[in-house]
PDB file of C-alpha atoms in Angstrom:
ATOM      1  CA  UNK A   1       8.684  11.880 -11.169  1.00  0.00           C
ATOM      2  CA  UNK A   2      12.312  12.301 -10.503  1.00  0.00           C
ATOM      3  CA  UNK A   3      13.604   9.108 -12.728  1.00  0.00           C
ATOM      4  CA  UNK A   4      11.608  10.499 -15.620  1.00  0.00           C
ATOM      5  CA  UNK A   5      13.019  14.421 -15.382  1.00  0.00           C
ATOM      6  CA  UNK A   6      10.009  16.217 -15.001  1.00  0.00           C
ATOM      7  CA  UNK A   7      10.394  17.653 -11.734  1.00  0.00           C
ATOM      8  CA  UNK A   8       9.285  21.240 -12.274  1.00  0.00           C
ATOM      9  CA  UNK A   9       6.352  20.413 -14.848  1.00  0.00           C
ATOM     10  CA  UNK A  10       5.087  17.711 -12.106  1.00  0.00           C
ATOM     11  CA  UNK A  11       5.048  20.833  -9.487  1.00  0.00           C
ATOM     12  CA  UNK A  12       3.555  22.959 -11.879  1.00  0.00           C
ATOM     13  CA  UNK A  13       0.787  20.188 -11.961  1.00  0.00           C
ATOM     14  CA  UNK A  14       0.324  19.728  -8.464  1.00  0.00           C
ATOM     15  CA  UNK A  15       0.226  23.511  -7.795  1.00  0.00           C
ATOM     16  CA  UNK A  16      -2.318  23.495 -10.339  1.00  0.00           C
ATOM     17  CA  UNK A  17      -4.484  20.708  -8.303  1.00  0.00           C
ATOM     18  CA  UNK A  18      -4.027  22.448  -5.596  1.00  0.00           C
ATOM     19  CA  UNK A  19      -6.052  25.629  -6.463  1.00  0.00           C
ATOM     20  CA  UNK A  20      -9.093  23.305  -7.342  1.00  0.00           C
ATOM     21  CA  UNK A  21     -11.608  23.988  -4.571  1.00  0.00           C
ATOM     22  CA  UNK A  22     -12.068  21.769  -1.228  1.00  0.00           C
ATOM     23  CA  UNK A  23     -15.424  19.937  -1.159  1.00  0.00           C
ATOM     24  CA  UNK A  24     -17.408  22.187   1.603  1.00  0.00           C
ATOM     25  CA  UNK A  25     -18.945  18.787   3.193  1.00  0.00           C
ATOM     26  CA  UNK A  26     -15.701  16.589   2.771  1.00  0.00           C
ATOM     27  CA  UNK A  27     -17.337  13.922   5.299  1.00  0.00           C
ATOM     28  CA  UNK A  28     -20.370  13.593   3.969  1.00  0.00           C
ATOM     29  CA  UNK A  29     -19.086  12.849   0.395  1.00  0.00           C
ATOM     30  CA  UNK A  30     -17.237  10.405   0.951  1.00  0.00           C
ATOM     31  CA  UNK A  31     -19.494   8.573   3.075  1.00  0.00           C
ATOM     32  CA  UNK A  32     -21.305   8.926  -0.313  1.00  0.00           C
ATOM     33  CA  UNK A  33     -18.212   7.557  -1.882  1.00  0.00           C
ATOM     34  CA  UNK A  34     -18.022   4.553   0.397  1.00  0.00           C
ATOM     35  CA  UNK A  35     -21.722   3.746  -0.472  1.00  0.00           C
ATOM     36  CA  UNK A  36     -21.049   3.489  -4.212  1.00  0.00           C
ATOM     37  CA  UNK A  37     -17.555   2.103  -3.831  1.00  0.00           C
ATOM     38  CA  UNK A  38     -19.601  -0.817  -2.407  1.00  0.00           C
ATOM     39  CA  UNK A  39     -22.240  -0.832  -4.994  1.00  0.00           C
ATOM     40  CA  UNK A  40     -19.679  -0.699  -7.885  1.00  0.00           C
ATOM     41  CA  UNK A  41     -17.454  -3.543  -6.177  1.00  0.00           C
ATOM     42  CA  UNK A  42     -20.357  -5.717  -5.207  1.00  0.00           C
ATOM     43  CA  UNK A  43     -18.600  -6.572  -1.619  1.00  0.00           C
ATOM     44  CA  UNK A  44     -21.195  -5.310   0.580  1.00  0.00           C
ATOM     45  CA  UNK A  45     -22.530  -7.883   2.449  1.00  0.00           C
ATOM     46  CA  UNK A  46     -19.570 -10.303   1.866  1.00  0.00           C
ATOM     47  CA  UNK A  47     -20.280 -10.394  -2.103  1.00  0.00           C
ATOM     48  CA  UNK A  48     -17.612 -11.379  -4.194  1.00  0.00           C
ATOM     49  CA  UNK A  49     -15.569  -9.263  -6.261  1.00  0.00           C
ATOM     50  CA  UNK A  50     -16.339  -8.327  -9.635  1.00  0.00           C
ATOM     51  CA  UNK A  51     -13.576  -9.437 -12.242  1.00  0.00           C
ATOM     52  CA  UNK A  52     -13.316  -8.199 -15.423  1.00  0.00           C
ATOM     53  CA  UNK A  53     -11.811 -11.976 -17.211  1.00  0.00           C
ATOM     54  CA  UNK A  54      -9.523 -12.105 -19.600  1.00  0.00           C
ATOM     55  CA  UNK A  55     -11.304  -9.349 -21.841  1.00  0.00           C
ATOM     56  CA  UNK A  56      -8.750  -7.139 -22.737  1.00  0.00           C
ATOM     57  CA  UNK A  57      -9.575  -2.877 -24.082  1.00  0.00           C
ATOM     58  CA  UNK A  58      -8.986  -2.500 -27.723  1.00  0.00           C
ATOM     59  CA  UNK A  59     -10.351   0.806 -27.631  1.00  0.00           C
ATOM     60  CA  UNK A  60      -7.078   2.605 -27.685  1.00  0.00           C
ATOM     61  CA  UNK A  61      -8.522   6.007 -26.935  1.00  0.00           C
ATOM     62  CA  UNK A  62     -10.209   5.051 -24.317  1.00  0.00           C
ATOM     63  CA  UNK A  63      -6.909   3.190 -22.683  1.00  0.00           C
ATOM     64  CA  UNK A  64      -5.206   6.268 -23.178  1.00  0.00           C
ATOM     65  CA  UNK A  65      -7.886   7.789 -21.088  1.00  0.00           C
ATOM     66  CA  UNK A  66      -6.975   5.851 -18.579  1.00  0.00           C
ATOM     67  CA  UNK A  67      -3.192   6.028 -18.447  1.00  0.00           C
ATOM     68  CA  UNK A  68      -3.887  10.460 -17.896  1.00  0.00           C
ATOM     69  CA  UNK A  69      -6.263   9.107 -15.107  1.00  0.00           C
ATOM     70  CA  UNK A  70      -3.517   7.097 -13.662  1.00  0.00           C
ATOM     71  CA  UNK A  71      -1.465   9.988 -13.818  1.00  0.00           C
ATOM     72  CA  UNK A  72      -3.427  12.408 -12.493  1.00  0.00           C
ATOM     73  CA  UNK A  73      -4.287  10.283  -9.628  1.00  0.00           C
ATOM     74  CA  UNK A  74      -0.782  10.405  -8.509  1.00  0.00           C
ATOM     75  CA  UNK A  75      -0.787  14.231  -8.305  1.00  0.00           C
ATOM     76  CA  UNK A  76      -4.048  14.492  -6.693  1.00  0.00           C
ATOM     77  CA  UNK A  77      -2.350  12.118  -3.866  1.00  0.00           C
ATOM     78  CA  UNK A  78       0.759  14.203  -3.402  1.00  0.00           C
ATOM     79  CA  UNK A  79      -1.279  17.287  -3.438  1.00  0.00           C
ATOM     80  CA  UNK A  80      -3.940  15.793  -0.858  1.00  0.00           C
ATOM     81  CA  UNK A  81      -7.054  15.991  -3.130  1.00  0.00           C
ATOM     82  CA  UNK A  82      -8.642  13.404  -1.296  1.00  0.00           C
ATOM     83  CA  UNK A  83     -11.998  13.535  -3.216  1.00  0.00           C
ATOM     84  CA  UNK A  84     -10.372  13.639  -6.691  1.00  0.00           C
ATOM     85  CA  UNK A  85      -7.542  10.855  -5.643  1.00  0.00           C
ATOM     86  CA  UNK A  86     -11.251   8.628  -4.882  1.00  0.00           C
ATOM     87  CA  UNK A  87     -12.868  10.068  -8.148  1.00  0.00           C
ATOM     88  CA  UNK A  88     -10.360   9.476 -10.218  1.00  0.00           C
ATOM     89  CA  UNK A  89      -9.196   5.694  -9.319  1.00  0.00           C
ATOM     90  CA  UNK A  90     -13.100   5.080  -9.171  1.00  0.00           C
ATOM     91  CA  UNK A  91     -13.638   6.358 -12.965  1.00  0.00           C
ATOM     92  CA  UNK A  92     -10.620   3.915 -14.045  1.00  0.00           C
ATOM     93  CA  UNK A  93     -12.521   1.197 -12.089  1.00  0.00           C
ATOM     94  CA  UNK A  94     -15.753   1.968 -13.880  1.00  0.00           C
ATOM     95  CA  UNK A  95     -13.756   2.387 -17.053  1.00  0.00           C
ATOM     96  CA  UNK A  96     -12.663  -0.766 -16.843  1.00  0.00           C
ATOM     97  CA  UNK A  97     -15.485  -2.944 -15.883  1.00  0.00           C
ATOM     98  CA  UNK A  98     -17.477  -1.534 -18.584  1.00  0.00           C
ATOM     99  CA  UNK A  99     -14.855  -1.483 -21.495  1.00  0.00           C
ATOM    100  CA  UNK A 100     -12.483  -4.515 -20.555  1.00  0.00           C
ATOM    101  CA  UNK A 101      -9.295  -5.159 -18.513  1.00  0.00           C
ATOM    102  CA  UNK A 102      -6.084  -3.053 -18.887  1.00  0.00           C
ATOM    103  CA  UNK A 103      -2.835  -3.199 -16.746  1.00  0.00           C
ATOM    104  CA  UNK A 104      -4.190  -0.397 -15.156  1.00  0.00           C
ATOM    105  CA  UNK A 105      -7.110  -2.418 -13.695  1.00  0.00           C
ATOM    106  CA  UNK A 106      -5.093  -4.270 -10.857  1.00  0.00           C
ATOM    107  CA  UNK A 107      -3.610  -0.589  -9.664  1.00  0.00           C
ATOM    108  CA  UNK A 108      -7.104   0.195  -9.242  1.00  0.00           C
ATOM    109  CA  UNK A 109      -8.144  -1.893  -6.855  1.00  0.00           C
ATOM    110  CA  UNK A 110      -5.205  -1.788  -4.914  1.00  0.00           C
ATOM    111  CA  UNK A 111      -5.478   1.942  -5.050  1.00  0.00           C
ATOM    112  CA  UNK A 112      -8.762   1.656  -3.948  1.00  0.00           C
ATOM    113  CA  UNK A 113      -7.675  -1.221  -0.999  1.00  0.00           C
ATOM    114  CA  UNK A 114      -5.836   1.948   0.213  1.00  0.00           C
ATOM    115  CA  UNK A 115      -8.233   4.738   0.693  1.00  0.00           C
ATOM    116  CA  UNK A 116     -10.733   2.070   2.340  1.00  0.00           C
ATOM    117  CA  UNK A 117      -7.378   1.734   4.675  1.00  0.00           C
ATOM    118  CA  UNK A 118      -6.773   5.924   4.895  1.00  0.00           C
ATOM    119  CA  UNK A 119      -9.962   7.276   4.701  1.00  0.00           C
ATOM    120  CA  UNK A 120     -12.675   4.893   5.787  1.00  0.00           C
ATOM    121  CA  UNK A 121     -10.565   2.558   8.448  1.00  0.00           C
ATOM    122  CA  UNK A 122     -11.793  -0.434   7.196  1.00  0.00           C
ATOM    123  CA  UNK A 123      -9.171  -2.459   7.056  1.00  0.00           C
ATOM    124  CA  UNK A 124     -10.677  -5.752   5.739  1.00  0.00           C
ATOM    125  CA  UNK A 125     -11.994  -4.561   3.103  1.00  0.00           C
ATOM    126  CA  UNK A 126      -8.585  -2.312   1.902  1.00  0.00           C
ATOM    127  CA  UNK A 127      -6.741  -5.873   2.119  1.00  0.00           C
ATOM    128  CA  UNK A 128      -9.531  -7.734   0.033  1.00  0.00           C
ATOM    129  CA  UNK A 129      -9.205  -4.906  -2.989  1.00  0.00           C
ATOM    130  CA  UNK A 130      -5.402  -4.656  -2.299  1.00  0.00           C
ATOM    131  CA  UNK A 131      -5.037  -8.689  -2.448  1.00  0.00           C
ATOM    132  CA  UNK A 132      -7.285  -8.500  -5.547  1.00  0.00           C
ATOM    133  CA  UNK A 133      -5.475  -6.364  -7.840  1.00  0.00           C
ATOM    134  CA  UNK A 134      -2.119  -8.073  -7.104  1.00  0.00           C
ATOM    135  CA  UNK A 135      -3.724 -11.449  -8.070  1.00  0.00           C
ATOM    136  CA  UNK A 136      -5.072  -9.906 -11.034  1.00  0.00           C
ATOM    137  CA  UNK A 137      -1.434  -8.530 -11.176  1.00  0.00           C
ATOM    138  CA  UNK A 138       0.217 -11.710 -11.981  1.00  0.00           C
ATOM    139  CA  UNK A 139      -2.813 -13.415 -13.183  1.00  0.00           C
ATOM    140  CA  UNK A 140      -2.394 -11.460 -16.510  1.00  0.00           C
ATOM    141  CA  UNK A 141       0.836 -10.293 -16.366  1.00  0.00           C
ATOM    142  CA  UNK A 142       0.809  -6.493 -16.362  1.00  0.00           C
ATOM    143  CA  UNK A 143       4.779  -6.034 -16.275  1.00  0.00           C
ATOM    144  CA  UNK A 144       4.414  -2.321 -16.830  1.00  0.00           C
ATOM    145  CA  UNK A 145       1.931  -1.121 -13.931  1.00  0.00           C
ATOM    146  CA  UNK A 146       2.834  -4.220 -11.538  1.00  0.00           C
ATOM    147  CA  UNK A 147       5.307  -2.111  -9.814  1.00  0.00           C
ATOM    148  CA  UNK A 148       2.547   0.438  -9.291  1.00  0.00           C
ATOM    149  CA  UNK A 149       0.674  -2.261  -7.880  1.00  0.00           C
ATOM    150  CA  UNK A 150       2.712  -3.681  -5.970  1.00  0.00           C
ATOM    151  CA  UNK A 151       3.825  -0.573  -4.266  1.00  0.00           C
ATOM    152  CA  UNK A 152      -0.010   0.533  -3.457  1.00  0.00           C
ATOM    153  CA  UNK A 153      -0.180  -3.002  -1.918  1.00  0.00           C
ATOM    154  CA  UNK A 154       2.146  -3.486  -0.002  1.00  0.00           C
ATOM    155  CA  UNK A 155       3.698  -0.177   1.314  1.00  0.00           C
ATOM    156  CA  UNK A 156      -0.578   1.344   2.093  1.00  0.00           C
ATOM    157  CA  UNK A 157      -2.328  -1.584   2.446  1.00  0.00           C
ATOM    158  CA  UNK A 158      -0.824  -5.083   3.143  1.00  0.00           C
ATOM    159  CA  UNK A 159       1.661  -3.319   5.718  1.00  0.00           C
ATOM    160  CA  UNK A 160      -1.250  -2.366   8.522  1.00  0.00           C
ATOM    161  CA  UNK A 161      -1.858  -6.137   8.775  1.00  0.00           C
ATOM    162  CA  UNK A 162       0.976  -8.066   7.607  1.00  0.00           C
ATOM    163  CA  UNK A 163       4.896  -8.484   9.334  1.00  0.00           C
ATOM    164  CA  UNK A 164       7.320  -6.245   7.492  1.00  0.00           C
ATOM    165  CA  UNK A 165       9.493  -9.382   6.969  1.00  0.00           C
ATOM    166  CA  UNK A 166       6.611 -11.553   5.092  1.00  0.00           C
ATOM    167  CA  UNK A 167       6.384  -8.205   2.853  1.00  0.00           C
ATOM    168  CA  UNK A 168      10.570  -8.023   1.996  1.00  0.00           C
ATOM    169  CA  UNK A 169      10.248 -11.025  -0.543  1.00  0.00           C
ATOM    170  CA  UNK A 170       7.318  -9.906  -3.157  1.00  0.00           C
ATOM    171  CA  UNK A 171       8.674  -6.392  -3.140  1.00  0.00           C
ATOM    172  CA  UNK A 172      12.077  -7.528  -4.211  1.00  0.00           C
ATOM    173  CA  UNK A 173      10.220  -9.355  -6.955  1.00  0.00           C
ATOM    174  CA  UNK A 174       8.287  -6.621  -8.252  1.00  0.00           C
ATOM    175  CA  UNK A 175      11.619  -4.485  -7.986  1.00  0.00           C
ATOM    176  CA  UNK A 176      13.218  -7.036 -10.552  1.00  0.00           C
ATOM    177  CA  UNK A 177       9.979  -7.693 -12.757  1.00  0.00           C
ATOM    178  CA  UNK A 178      10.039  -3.343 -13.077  1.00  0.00           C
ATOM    179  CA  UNK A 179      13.721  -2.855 -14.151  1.00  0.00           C
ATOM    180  CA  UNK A 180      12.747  -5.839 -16.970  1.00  0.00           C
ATOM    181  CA  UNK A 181       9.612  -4.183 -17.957  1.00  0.00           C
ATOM    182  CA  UNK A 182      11.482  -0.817 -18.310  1.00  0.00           C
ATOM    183  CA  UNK A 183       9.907   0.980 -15.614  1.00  0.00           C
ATOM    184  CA  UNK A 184      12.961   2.287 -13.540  1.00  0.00           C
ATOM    185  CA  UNK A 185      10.646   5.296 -11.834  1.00  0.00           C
ATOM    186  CA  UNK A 186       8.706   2.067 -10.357  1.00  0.00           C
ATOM    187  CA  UNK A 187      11.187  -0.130  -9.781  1.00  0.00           C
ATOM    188  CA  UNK A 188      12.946   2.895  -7.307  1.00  0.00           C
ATOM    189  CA  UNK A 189       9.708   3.624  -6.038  1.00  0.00           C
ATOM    190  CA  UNK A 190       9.456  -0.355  -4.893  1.00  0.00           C
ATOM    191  CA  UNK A 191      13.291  -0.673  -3.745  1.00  0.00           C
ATOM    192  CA  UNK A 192      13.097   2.665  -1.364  1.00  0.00           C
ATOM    193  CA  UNK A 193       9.762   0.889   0.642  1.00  0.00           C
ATOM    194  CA  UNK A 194      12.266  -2.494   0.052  1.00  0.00           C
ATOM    195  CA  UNK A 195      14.658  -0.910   2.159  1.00  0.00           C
ATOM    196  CA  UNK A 196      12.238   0.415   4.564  1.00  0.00           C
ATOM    197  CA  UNK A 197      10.545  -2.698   5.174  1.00  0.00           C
ATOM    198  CA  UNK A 198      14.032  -3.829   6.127  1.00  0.00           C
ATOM    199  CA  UNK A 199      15.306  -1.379   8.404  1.00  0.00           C
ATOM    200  CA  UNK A 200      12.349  -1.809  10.048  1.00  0.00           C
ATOM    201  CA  UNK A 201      12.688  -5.973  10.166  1.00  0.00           C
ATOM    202  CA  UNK A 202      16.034  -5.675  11.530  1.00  0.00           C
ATOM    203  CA  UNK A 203      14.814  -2.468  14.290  1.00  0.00           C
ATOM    204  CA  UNK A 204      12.454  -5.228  15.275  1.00  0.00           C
ATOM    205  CA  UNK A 205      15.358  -8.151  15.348  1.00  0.00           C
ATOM    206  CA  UNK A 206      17.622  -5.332  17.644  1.00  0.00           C
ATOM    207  CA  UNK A 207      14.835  -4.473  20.087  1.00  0.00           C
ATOM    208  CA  UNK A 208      14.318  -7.972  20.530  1.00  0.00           C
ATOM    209  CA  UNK A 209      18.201  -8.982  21.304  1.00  0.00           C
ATOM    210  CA  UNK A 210      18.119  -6.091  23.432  1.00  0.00           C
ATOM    211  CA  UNK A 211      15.114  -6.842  25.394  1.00  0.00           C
ATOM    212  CA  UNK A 212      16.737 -10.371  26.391  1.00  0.00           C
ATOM    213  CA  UNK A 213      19.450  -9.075  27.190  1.00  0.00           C
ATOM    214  CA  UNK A 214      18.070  -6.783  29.461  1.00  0.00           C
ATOM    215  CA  UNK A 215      16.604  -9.605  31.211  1.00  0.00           C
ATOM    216  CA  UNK A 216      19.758 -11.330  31.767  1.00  0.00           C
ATOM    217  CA  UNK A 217      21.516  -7.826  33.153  1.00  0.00           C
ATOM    218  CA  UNK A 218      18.967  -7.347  35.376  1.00  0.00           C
ATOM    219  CA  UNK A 219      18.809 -10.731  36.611  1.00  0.00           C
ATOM    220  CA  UNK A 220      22.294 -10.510  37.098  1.00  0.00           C
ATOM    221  CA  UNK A 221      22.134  -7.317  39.039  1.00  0.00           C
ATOM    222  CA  UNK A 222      19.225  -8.765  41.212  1.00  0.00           C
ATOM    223  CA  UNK A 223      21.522 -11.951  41.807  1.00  0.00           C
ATOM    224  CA  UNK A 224      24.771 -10.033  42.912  1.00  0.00           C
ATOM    225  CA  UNK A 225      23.225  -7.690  45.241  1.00  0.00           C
ATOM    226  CA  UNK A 226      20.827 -10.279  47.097  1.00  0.00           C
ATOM    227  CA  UNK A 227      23.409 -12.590  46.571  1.00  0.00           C
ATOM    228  CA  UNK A 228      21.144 -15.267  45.100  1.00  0.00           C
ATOM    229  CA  UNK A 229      21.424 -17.738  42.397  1.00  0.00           C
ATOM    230  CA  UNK A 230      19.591 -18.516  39.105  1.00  0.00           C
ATOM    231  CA  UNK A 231      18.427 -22.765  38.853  1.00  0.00           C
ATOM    232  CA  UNK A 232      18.256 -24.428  35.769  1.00  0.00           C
ATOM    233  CA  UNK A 233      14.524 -24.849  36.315  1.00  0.00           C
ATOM    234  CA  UNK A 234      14.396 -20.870  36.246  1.00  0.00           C
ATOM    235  CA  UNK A 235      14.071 -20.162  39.781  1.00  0.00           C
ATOM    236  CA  UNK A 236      15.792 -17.855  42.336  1.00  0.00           C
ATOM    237  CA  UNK A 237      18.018 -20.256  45.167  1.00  0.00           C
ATOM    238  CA  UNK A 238      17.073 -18.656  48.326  1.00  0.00           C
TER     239      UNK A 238
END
């Protein structure tokens, strides 16, 4: 929003969004949601994942479509439309299966790998859709929404189950394959949870060094006022 200079018609949006009425039985529609999330997907039971193949849209309307969808998807997130963030990334899915695959396909799923994360809890499911649409990613190299992807991935999905540190290398990658492709509002997007995902790594690396060497004050302290010693064999000398 910021990289492309449309700051105040992007809040105009989302105050827009905003005034759309709240579902009165929230729970109970999504549970809905779930059910035919499943059904679409074809996972329930430990099904395999549809894949659209290497049928690519020429309906140009209808890909256009798609790209507002994307769009609007965003602003229903940062305006916490829950219902229409799910309704919207689940007509792009439907979209797609039925009129062929677009580089908005693998932000779909991963999208969709994230509210099964947020919403539902389900965490194995989330990573199978997440891990899907970044295979389908780089399968058919979608250069213009893989940074998208990859941030959807990585930063709500692949993060709850995954070490920050096995994350650091793919969104580095995807930060590079965005500035190529053009898309610098990405490509930030990707390098700010980069730079997370390190701070974090190296908060991790500090609280271990400082744990050890906690140990060894204490067991210093223990040995000077009892005036014992430490063995090789990592036992106290009485």
């Amino acid at each position: 929003v910021g990289m492309m200079q449309t700051k105040e018609k992007s809040k105009i949006l989302c105050e827009k969004i905003k005034e759309i009425p709240d579902n009165p039985k929230p729970k109970k529609s999504m549970y809905r949601l779930r059910k035919v999330m499943l059904a679409m997907l074809q996972i329930k039971g430990g099904g395999k994942l549809i894949e659209v193949g290497n049928v690519h849209m020429i309906n140009d309307r209808m890909f256009m479509v798609m790209t507002i969808i994307r769009r609007f998807s965003l602003y229903c997130y940062l305006s916490g439309k829950n219902d229409l963030f799910v309704l919207s990334h689940l007509k792009g899915l439907k979209m797609s299966l039925k009129g062929g695959f677009t580089s908005v396909l693998p932000l779909n799923y991963a999208a969709i790998g994230m509210i099964f994360i947020i919403i539902f809890n389900d965490y194995k499911t989330g990573a199978k859709l997440a891990n899907h649409g970044l295979m389908l990613s780089e399968k058919y190299d979608c250069k213009s929404s893989h940074t998208g992807t990859a941030n959807v991935g990585y930063m709500f999905v692949l993060s709850w189950i995954k070490p920050f540190q096995t994350l650091l290398r793919p969104l580095a990658e995807a930060y590079e394959t965005g500035m190529l492709a053009g898309d610098t509002e990405g490509a930030m997007w990707v390098s700010q949870q980069h730079r997370l995902f390190l701070l974090f790594s190296l908060f991790c690396k500090i609280v271990v060094c400082l744990t050890q060497f906690l140990k060894i004050l204490l067991r210093s302290a223990y040995a000077h006022i009892y005036g014992l010693e430490w063995n090789q064999e990592g036992r106290w000398n009485y």
